[in-house]
Coordinates of C-alpha atoms in Angstrom, one line a residue:
Chain A
M5 CA -61.2 -4.5 82.0
T6 CA -62.8 -1.2 81.5
Y7 CA -63.4 2.1 83.2
C8 CA -66.5 4.2 82.4
V9 CA -67.9 7.1 84.3
G10 CA -71.0 9.3 83.9
L11 CA -71.7 12.6 85.7
Y12 CA -75.2 13.8 86.4
L13 CA -74.9 17.6 86.7
Q14 CA -77.3 20.5 86.8
E15 CA -75.9 21.7 83.5
G16 CA -76.1 18.3 81.8
L17 CA -74.4 14.9 81.5
V18 CA -70.7 14.0 81.0
F19 CA -69.6 10.6 79.8
L20 CA -66.1 9.1 79.5
S21 CA -65.1 5.6 78.6
D22 CA -61.8 3.9 77.8
T23 CA -61.4 1.6 74.8
R24 CA -59.3 -1.3 75.9
T25 CA -60.6 -4.9 75.9
N26 CA -58.4 -7.8 76.9
A27 CA -58.5 -11.6 76.9
G28 CA -55.5 -12.1 79.2
V29 CA -52.8 -9.5 79.3
D30 CA -51.3 -10.7 76.0
N31 CA -54.4 -10.1 73.9
I32 CA -55.6 -6.5 74.0
S33 CA -57.7 -4.6 71.5
V34 CA -59.4 -1.3 71.0
F35 CA -63.2 -1.2 71.0
S36 CA -65.3 1.8 71.8
K37 CA -67.5 1.2 74.8
M38 CA -69.7 4.2 74.0
Q39 CA -72.8 4.0 71.8
T40 CA -75.2 6.8 71.0
E41 CA -78.7 7.4 69.7
E42 CA -79.4 11.0 68.7
V43 CA -82.4 12.6 67.2
P44 CA -81.4 16.3 67.4
G45 CA -84.0 18.4 69.1
E46 CA -85.9 15.3 70.3
R47 CA -83.6 12.9 72.1
V48 CA -80.1 12.0 72.8
L49 CA -79.1 8.8 74.6
V50 CA -75.6 7.4 75.4
M51 CA -74.8 3.9 76.6
L52 CA -71.4 2.9 78.1
S53 CA -70.6 -0.7 78.6
A54 CA -68.3 -2.8 80.8
G55 CA -67.9 -6.6 81.1
N56 CA -67.8 -9.4 78.5
L57 CA -67.6 -7.7 75.1
A58 CA -69.7 -10.5 73.4
I59 CA -72.4 -9.8 75.9
T60 CA -72.4 -6.0 75.7
Q61 CA -72.2 -6.0 71.9
A62 CA -75.2 -8.4 71.8
V63 CA -77.1 -6.1 74.1
W64 CA -76.5 -3.2 71.7
N65 CA -77.4 -5.2 68.7
L66 CA -80.7 -6.3 70.3
L67 CA -81.4 -2.6 71.1
Q68 CA -80.9 -1.7 67.5
E69 CA -83.2 -4.4 66.3
G70 CA -85.9 -3.7 68.9
V71 CA -86.8 -5.3 72.2
C72 CA -90.3 -6.2 73.5
L73 CA -91.4 -4.1 76.4
G74 CA -95.0 -4.3 77.6
G75 CA -96.1 -6.1 74.4
E76 CA -94.5 -3.5 72.1
K77 CA -91.3 -3.7 70.2
L78 CA -89.2 -0.6 71.0
T79 CA -85.8 0.8 70.3
L80 CA -83.9 3.6 72.0
R81 CA -85.2 5.8 69.2
T82 CA -88.8 5.1 70.0
V83 CA -89.1 4.6 73.8
P84 CA -91.2 7.4 75.3
S85 CA -89.0 8.2 78.4
M86 CA -85.6 7.6 79.9
F87 CA -87.1 5.3 82.5
R88 CA -88.5 3.2 79.7
A89 CA -85.1 3.3 78.0
A90 CA -83.4 1.9 81.1
Q91 CA -86.1 -0.8 81.3
L92 CA -85.5 -1.6 77.6
V93 CA -81.7 -1.9 78.1
G94 CA -82.4 -4.1 81.1
Q95 CA -84.7 -6.3 79.0
A96 CA -82.1 -6.6 76.3
V97 CA -79.6 -7.7 79.0
R98 CA -82.0 -10.4 80.2
E99 CA -82.6 -11.6 76.6
V100 CA -78.8 -12.1 76.2
Y101 CA -78.7 -13.8 79.5
Q102 CA -81.4 -16.2 78.5
Q103 CA -79.6 -16.9 75.2
D104 CA -75.9 -17.1 76.4
G105 CA -76.1 -17.5 80.2
P106 CA -76.5 -21.3 80.4
T107 CA -73.6 -22.1 78.2
L108 CA -71.3 -19.4 79.8
S109 CA -72.2 -20.9 83.2
Q110 CA -71.5 -24.5 82.0
Q111 CA -68.0 -23.2 80.9
G112 CA -67.4 -21.5 84.3
I113 CA -67.7 -18.0 82.8
G114 CA -69.7 -15.4 84.7
F115 CA -72.3 -13.2 83.1
D116 CA -70.3 -10.1 83.4
C117 CA -72.1 -7.0 82.1
S118 CA -72.8 -3.5 83.5
L119 CA -74.0 -0.5 81.6
L120 CA -74.4 3.2 82.0
L121 CA -77.4 4.7 80.2
G122 CA -77.9 8.5 80.2
G123 CA -79.5 11.1 78.1
Q124 CA -82.5 13.2 77.7
I125 CA -85.8 12.9 75.8
A126 CA -87.9 16.0 75.0
G127 CA -90.3 16.9 77.8
E128 CA -88.1 15.3 80.6
P129 CA -84.9 16.4 82.4
P130 CA -81.6 14.5 81.7
R131 CA -81.3 11.3 83.6
L132 CA -78.5 8.8 84.2
F133 CA -78.8 5.1 85.1
L134 CA -76.6 2.1 85.9
V135 CA -78.0 -1.1 84.5
Y136 CA -76.8 -4.3 86.2
A137 CA -76.3 -7.8 84.7
A138 CA -79.7 -8.8 86.1
G139 CA -81.4 -6.1 84.1
N140 CA -82.3 -4.1 87.1
F141 CA -81.0 -0.5 87.5
I142 CA -80.3 2.4 89.8
E143 CA -80.4 6.1 88.9
A144 CA -78.0 8.9 89.8
T145 CA -79.4 11.6 92.0
T146 CA -78.3 15.0 93.3
D147 CA -76.9 13.3 96.4
T148 CA -74.7 10.9 94.3
P149 CA -74.2 12.7 91.0
F150 CA -71.9 10.2 89.4
L151 CA -72.0 6.5 88.4
Q152 CA -69.0 4.3 87.5
I153 CA -68.7 0.8 85.9
G154 CA -65.6 -1.4 85.5
E155 CA -62.4 -0.7 87.3
H156 CA -63.9 2.1 89.4
K157 CA -61.7 2.3 92.5
Y158 CA -58.6 4.2 91.4
G159 CA -60.7 7.0 90.0
K160 CA -63.2 7.3 92.7
P161 CA -61.5 9.3 95.4
I162 CA -61.3 12.5 93.3
L163 CA -65.0 12.2 92.4
D164 CA -66.0 11.4 96.0
R165 CA -64.3 14.5 97.2
V166 CA -65.1 17.1 94.6
V167 CA -68.1 16.3 92.3
S168 CA -71.5 17.8 93.2
F169 CA -74.7 18.3 91.2
G170 CA -73.8 21.9 90.9
T171 CA -70.3 21.3 89.4
P172 CA -70.2 23.1 86.0
L173 CA -70.0 21.0 82.9
V174 CA -66.6 22.3 82.0
D175 CA -65.2 21.3 85.4
G176 CA -67.0 17.9 85.1
V177 CA -65.0 17.3 82.0
K178 CA -61.7 18.0 83.9
L179 CA -62.8 15.7 86.8
V180 CA -63.6 12.7 84.6
L181 CA -60.3 13.1 82.8
I182 CA -58.5 13.2 86.1
S183 CA -60.4 10.2 87.3
M184 CA -59.6 8.3 84.1
D185 CA -55.9 9.4 84.3
S186 CA -55.6 7.9 87.8
T187 CA -57.1 4.7 86.5
L188 CA -54.9 4.5 83.4
R189 CA -51.9 4.9 85.5
S190 CA -52.7 2.1 87.9
N191 CA -54.4 -0.5 85.8
L192 CA -52.9 -1.7 82.5
T193 CA -56.2 -3.2 81.3
V194 CA -57.7 0.3 81.1
G195 CA -56.2 2.0 78.1
L196 CA -56.1 5.0 75.7
P197 CA -57.7 6.3 73.5
I198 CA -60.7 7.4 75.5
D199 CA -64.1 8.6 74.4
L200 CA -65.6 11.8 75.9
L201 CA -69.2 12.9 75.3
V202 CA -71.0 15.9 76.8
C203 CA -74.7 16.6 76.5
R204 CA -75.7 20.1 77.8
A205 CA -79.2 19.9 79.4
D206 CA -82.2 20.8 77.2
T207 CA -80.2 21.1 73.9
L208 CA -81.3 17.5 73.1
E209 CA -78.1 16.9 71.1
V210 CA -74.5 15.9 71.6
T211 CA -72.6 19.1 72.7
V212 CA -69.1 17.6 72.5
R213 CA -67.9 14.3 71.3
R214 CA -64.2 13.7 71.3
R215 CA -61.8 10.7 71.0
I216 CA -58.8 11.5 73.1
T217 CA -55.5 9.9 72.2
E218 CA -52.2 10.0 73.9
D219 CA -51.2 13.0 71.8
D220 CA -54.2 15.1 72.7
P221 CA -52.7 18.4 74.1
Y222 CA -55.5 19.0 76.5
F223 CA -55.3 15.6 78.0
R224 CA -51.6 15.9 78.4
S225 CA -52.0 19.2 80.2
I226 CA -54.4 17.5 82.6
H227 CA -52.1 14.5 83.0
D228 CA -49.0 16.6 83.8
G229 CA -50.8 19.4 85.5
W230 CA -52.6 17.1 87.9
S231 CA -49.4 15.3 89.0
N232 CA -47.7 18.6 89.6
A233 CA -50.7 20.0 91.4
L234 CA -50.9 17.0 93.8
R235 CA -47.1 17.3 94.5
E236 CA -47.5 20.9 95.4
A237 CA -50.7 20.3 97.4
Y238 CA -49.3 17.7 99.7
L239 CA -46.2 19.8 100.3
E240 CA -48.4 22.6 101.5
L241 CA -50.3 20.5 104.0
P242 CA -49.1 21.1 107.6
R243 CA -46.3 18.9 108.9
P244 CA -46.9 16.5 111.8
E245 CA -45.2 17.7 115.0
W246 CA -44.2 14.2 116.0
G247 CA -40.4 14.7 116.3
L248 CA -39.8 13.9 112.7
G249 CA -38.0 17.2 111.9
Chain B
M9 CA -61.1 -5.8 104.8
T10 CA -58.0 -3.9 105.6
Y11 CA -55.6 -1.3 104.3
C12 CA -51.9 -1.4 105.2
V13 CA -49.1 0.5 103.5
G14 CA -45.4 0.6 104.0
L15 CA -42.9 3.2 102.5
Y16 CA -39.3 2.4 101.9
L17 CA -37.5 5.7 101.9
Q18 CA -33.9 6.9 102.1
E19 CA -34.5 8.3 105.5
G20 CA -36.3 5.2 106.9
L21 CA -39.5 3.3 106.9
V22 CA -43.1 4.4 107.4
F23 CA -46.0 2.0 108.3
L24 CA -49.7 2.6 108.5
S25 CA -52.5 0.2 109.1
D26 CA -56.2 0.5 109.8
T27 CA -57.8 -1.6 112.6
R28 CA -61.2 -2.7 111.2
T29 CA -62.0 -6.4 110.9
N30 CA -65.4 -7.6 109.7
A31 CA -67.3 -10.7 109.2
G32 CA -70.1 -9.4 107.0
V33 CA -71.0 -5.7 107.2
D34 CA -72.9 -6.2 110.5
N35 CA -70.1 -7.6 112.6
I36 CA -67.1 -5.2 112.7
S37 CA -64.4 -5.0 115.4
V38 CA -61.2 -3.2 116.2
F39 CA -58.0 -5.2 116.0
S40 CA -54.5 -3.8 115.5
K41 CA -52.9 -5.2 112.4
M42 CA -49.5 -3.9 113.4
Q43 CA -47.0 -6.0 115.5
T44 CA -43.5 -5.0 116.4
E45 CA -40.3 -6.6 117.8
E46 CA -37.8 -4.0 119.1
V47 CA -34.4 -4.5 120.6
P48 CA -33.3 -0.8 120.8
G49 CA -29.9 -0.3 119.2
E50 CA -29.9 -3.8 117.7
R51 CA -33.1 -4.3 115.7
V52 CA -36.6 -3.1 115.0
L53 CA -39.1 -5.1 113.0
V54 CA -42.7 -4.3 112.1
M55 CA -45.3 -6.7 110.7
L56 CA -48.6 -5.5 109.2
S57 CA -51.3 -8.0 108.3
A58 CA -54.3 -8.3 106.0
G59 CA -56.6 -11.2 105.3
N60 CA -58.3 -13.8 107.6
L61 CA -57.6 -12.6 111.2
A62 CA -57.4 -16.2 112.5
I63 CA -54.6 -16.9 110.0
T64 CA -52.7 -13.7 110.7
Q65 CA -52.9 -14.1 114.4
A66 CA -51.8 -17.7 114.2
V67 CA -48.8 -16.5 112.1
W68 CA -47.8 -14.0 114.7
N69 CA -48.2 -16.5 117.5
L70 CA -46.0 -19.0 115.7
L71 CA -43.4 -16.3 115.2
Q72 CA -43.4 -15.5 119.0
E73 CA -42.9 -19.2 119.8
G74 CA -40.2 -19.8 117.2
V75 CA -40.3 -21.3 113.7
C76 CA -37.8 -23.8 112.3
L77 CA -35.7 -22.3 109.5
G78 CA -32.7 -24.3 108.2
G79 CA -32.8 -26.7 111.1
E80 CA -32.8 -24.0 113.7
K81 CA -35.7 -22.6 115.7
L82 CA -35.7 -18.8 115.3
T83 CA -37.9 -15.8 116.2
L84 CA -37.9 -12.3 114.9
R85 CA -35.7 -11.4 117.9
T86 CA -33.0 -14.0 116.8
V87 CA -33.0 -14.1 113.0
P88 CA -29.6 -12.8 111.7
S89 CA -30.9 -10.6 108.8
M90 CA -34.1 -9.1 107.3
F91 CA -34.0 -11.6 104.5
R92 CA -34.1 -14.4 107.0
A93 CA -36.8 -12.6 108.9
A94 CA -38.9 -12.5 105.7
Q95 CA -38.2 -16.2 105.2
L96 CA -39.2 -16.9 108.8
V97 CA -42.5 -15.1 108.3
G98 CA -43.1 -17.1 105.1
Q99 CA -42.3 -20.3 106.9
A100 CA -44.8 -19.4 109.6
V101 CA -47.5 -18.7 107.0
R102 CA -46.8 -22.2 105.4
E103 CA -47.1 -23.9 108.8
V104 CA -50.5 -22.2 109.4
Y105 CA -51.5 -23.3 105.8
Q106 CA -50.5 -26.9 106.5
Q107 CA -52.5 -26.8 109.8
D108 CA -55.6 -24.9 108.7
G109 CA -55.6 -24.9 104.9
P110 CA -57.3 -28.2 104.2
T111 CA -60.3 -27.6 106.5
L112 CA -60.7 -24.0 105.3
S113 CA -60.6 -25.3 101.7
Q114 CA -63.2 -28.0 102.5
Q115 CA -65.5 -25.3 103.9
G116 CA -65.0 -23.1 100.7
I117 CA -62.9 -20.5 102.5
G118 CA -59.8 -19.2 100.8
F119 CA -56.4 -19.0 102.6
D120 CA -56.4 -15.2 102.7
C121 CA -53.2 -13.8 104.2
S122 CA -50.7 -11.1 103.1
L123 CA -48.2 -9.4 105.3
L124 CA -45.8 -6.5 105.2
L125 CA -42.6 -7.0 107.0
G126 CA -40.1 -4.1 107.4
G127 CA -37.4 -3.1 109.7
Q128 CA -33.7 -2.9 110.2
I129 CA -31.2 -5.2 111.9
A130 CA -27.8 -3.8 113.0
G131 CA -25.2 -4.1 110.2
E132 CA -27.8 -3.9 107.4
P133 CA -29.9 -1.1 105.8
P134 CA -33.6 -1.0 106.4
R135 CA -35.7 -3.3 104.2
L136 CA -39.3 -3.8 103.4
F137 CA -41.0 -7.0 102.2
L138 CA -44.5 -8.2 101.2
V139 CA -45.1 -11.9 102.1
Y140 CA -47.8 -13.7 100.2
A141 CA -50.1 -16.4 101.3
A142 CA -47.8 -19.0 99.8
G143 CA -44.9 -17.8 102.0
N144 CA -43.0 -16.3 99.1
F145 CA -42.2 -12.6 99.1
I146 CA -41.1 -9.5 97.2
E147 CA -39.0 -6.6 98.4
A148 CA -39.5 -2.8 97.9
T149 CA -36.8 -1.1 95.9
T150 CA -35.8 2.4 95.0
D151 CA -37.9 2.0 91.8
T152 CA -41.1 1.0 93.7
P153 CA -40.6 2.4 97.2
F154 CA -44.0 1.4 98.6
L155 CA -45.9 -1.8 99.2
Q156 CA -49.6 -2.2 100.0
I157 CA -51.8 -5.0 101.3
G158 CA -55.6 -5.3 101.5
E159 CA -57.9 -2.7 99.9
H160 CA -55.0 -0.9 98.0
K161 CA -56.7 0.6 95.0
Y162 CA -58.3 3.8 96.4
G163 CA -55.1 4.9 98.1
K164 CA -52.7 4.0 95.3
P165 CA -53.0 7.0 92.8
I166 CA -51.5 9.5 95.3
L167 CA -48.6 7.1 96.0
D168 CA -48.1 6.3 92.3
R169 CA -47.8 10.0 91.5
V170 CA -45.8 11.3 94.4
V171 CA -43.8 8.9 96.4
S172 CA -40.1 8.4 95.6
F173 CA -37.2 6.9 97.5
G174 CA -36.0 10.4 98.2
T175 CA -39.3 11.6 99.8
P176 CA -38.5 12.8 103.3
L177 CA -39.9 10.8 106.2
V178 CA -42.1 13.7 107.3
D179 CA -43.7 13.9 103.9
G180 CA -44.0 10.1 103.8
V181 CA -46.2 10.4 106.9
K182 CA -48.4 12.9 105.2
L183 CA -48.7 10.7 102.1
V184 CA -49.7 7.5 103.8
L185 CA -52.3 9.5 105.8
I186 CA -53.7 10.9 102.6
S187 CA -53.7 7.5 101.0
M188 CA -55.5 6.0 104.1
D189 CA -58.0 8.9 104.1
S190 CA -58.9 8.2 100.5
T191 CA -59.5 4.5 101.4
L192 CA -61.5 5.2 104.6
R193 CA -63.8 7.5 102.5
S194 CA -64.5 4.9 99.8
N195 CA -64.5 1.6 101.7
L196 CA -66.5 1.1 104.8
T197 CA -64.6 -2.1 105.8
V198 CA -61.5 0.0 106.3
G199 CA -61.9 2.0 109.6
L200 CA -60.4 4.3 112.2
P201 CA -58.5 4.2 114.4
I202 CA -55.3 3.8 112.5
D203 CA -51.8 2.8 113.6
L204 CA -48.8 4.8 112.4
L205 CA -45.2 3.8 113.0
V206 CA -42.0 5.4 111.7
C207 CA -38.4 4.0 112.0
R208 CA -35.7 6.5 111.1
A209 CA -32.9 4.6 109.3
D210 CA -29.9 3.5 111.5
T211 CA -31.6 4.5 114.8
L212 CA -32.6 0.8 115.3
E213 CA -35.6 1.8 117.3
V214 CA -39.2 3.0 116.8
T215 CA -39.0 6.8 116.1
V216 CA -42.7 7.5 116.2
R217 CA -45.6 5.2 117.1
R218 CA -49.1 6.7 117.2
R219 CA -52.6 5.5 117.3
I220 CA -54.7 8.0 115.4
T221 CA -58.4 8.3 116.2
E222 CA -61.1 10.4 114.6
D223 CA -60.3 13.2 117.0
D224 CA -56.6 13.5 116.2
P225 CA -56.1 17.1 115.3
Y226 CA -53.3 16.4 112.8
F227 CA -55.3 13.7 111.0
R228 CA -58.3 16.1 110.8
S229 CA -56.1 18.8 109.3
I230 CA -54.9 16.3 106.6
H231 CA -58.4 15.1 105.9
D232 CA -59.9 18.6 105.5
G233 CA -56.8 20.1 104.0
W234 CA -56.5 17.5 101.3
S235 CA -60.1 17.8 100.2
N236 CA -59.7 21.6 100.0
A237 CA -56.4 21.3 98.2
L238 CA -57.8 18.9 95.6
R239 CA -60.8 21.2 95.0
E240 CA -58.5 24.2 94.5
A241 CA -56.0 22.2 92.4
Y242 CA -58.6 21.0 89.8
L243 CA -60.0 24.5 89.5
E244 CA -56.6 25.8 88.5
L245 CA -56.1 23.2 85.7
P246 CA -56.7 24.7 82.3
R247 CA -60.2 24.5 80.9
P248 CA -60.9 22.5 77.7
E249 CA -61.6 24.7 74.7
W250 CA -64.3 22.5 73.3
G251 CA -67.2 24.9 73.2
L252 CA -68.3 24.3 76.8
G253 CA -68.0 27.9 77.9

């Protein structure tokens, strides 16, 4: 399993992914699920992946080699816009599906693949997309400024309640770490270390990239601080007057 | 879908269930998923149900008529202990499985049924069980003092972080309402009104039973108060010193 989340904020984009892959509970490994293409000053693109690792690695490999889109062979370094980049990723997913899908299906294995693609190309604002296994995609908007893939449920309530398009980048980082911490706690197949990446809007480069391990002092302060904060917060809520003392 | 949760606390038991059933997203109804048997001063038992409504209603009907256990026909009003009560519920589930399982299976429908059974019978402490579709069951302990059925993920992080066996009943009520509120917000197939029931240990009766609708002023204070508290809590967490301002 996997948990990846992307925030689409006025100040820029925030990405966070875990690194655990598993084939059963007795075979777990560490693989980064975050890939980047950066041409400083011109473009920065980030792809997060969930699903079957063989599929998502094949997608990334195809994207490196180049994928045909509208009769032209393009990569994430050459696509002219983020919309075309999302189409390119979708096309790569479809090529893998054509290649591997029939055999996977014969062996009763689903074509499990979902991707977050975000970034900015000079001349455009930052954009964030979720590409499905069918190669189609949706885009985050100011109404719904976050997208998640993988084991998204445990970490969703905090995002639902707090994240807005106007949330500052620095608070967005806190919120994705809280969201990940809730997920790590409840689902063993999502595991540390985690990869954080922030792109401030219009800088057209990676602002912060950080691999966060168990020993990271800031992550520990979020982990402990959030548990304490929740404990205090619920104690301060009013008590029901239903004869319970 | 459904969300039901039970807390096993030193001071007693807390139960909360939603009331939404759905066949597709365009056919939703209100059904209570909470059933009780109460002989004040002698026993109080509560059953919460998730899964296929035809199955869980059949289980409850069998339990009312009596189910054979060890050669004797028993009901929840006559079983001698909570362990036997859990066995009886499991046996009722198996009888429904024998009756309906083959046809459901032929029509490609899973035998979807899970139940929380909690309560107290004179001479014993309160106990809380989760009965599976196979009729087997587990019991809450001081290490893991809560059990959930149905759509459990959204509402689990707050319970994971805060609930302990020593949590007072009145705080337990707050916590299950917060847990339900997170679930209501994220999954449309879990819906208001919700049914709350509290049994204080050794009273052998229902202490509080309350149907909570959208207009319930206490539930509204939890709903609004919790969102505000989370917003304040995350703002007070330390900021990362990673050059994000």
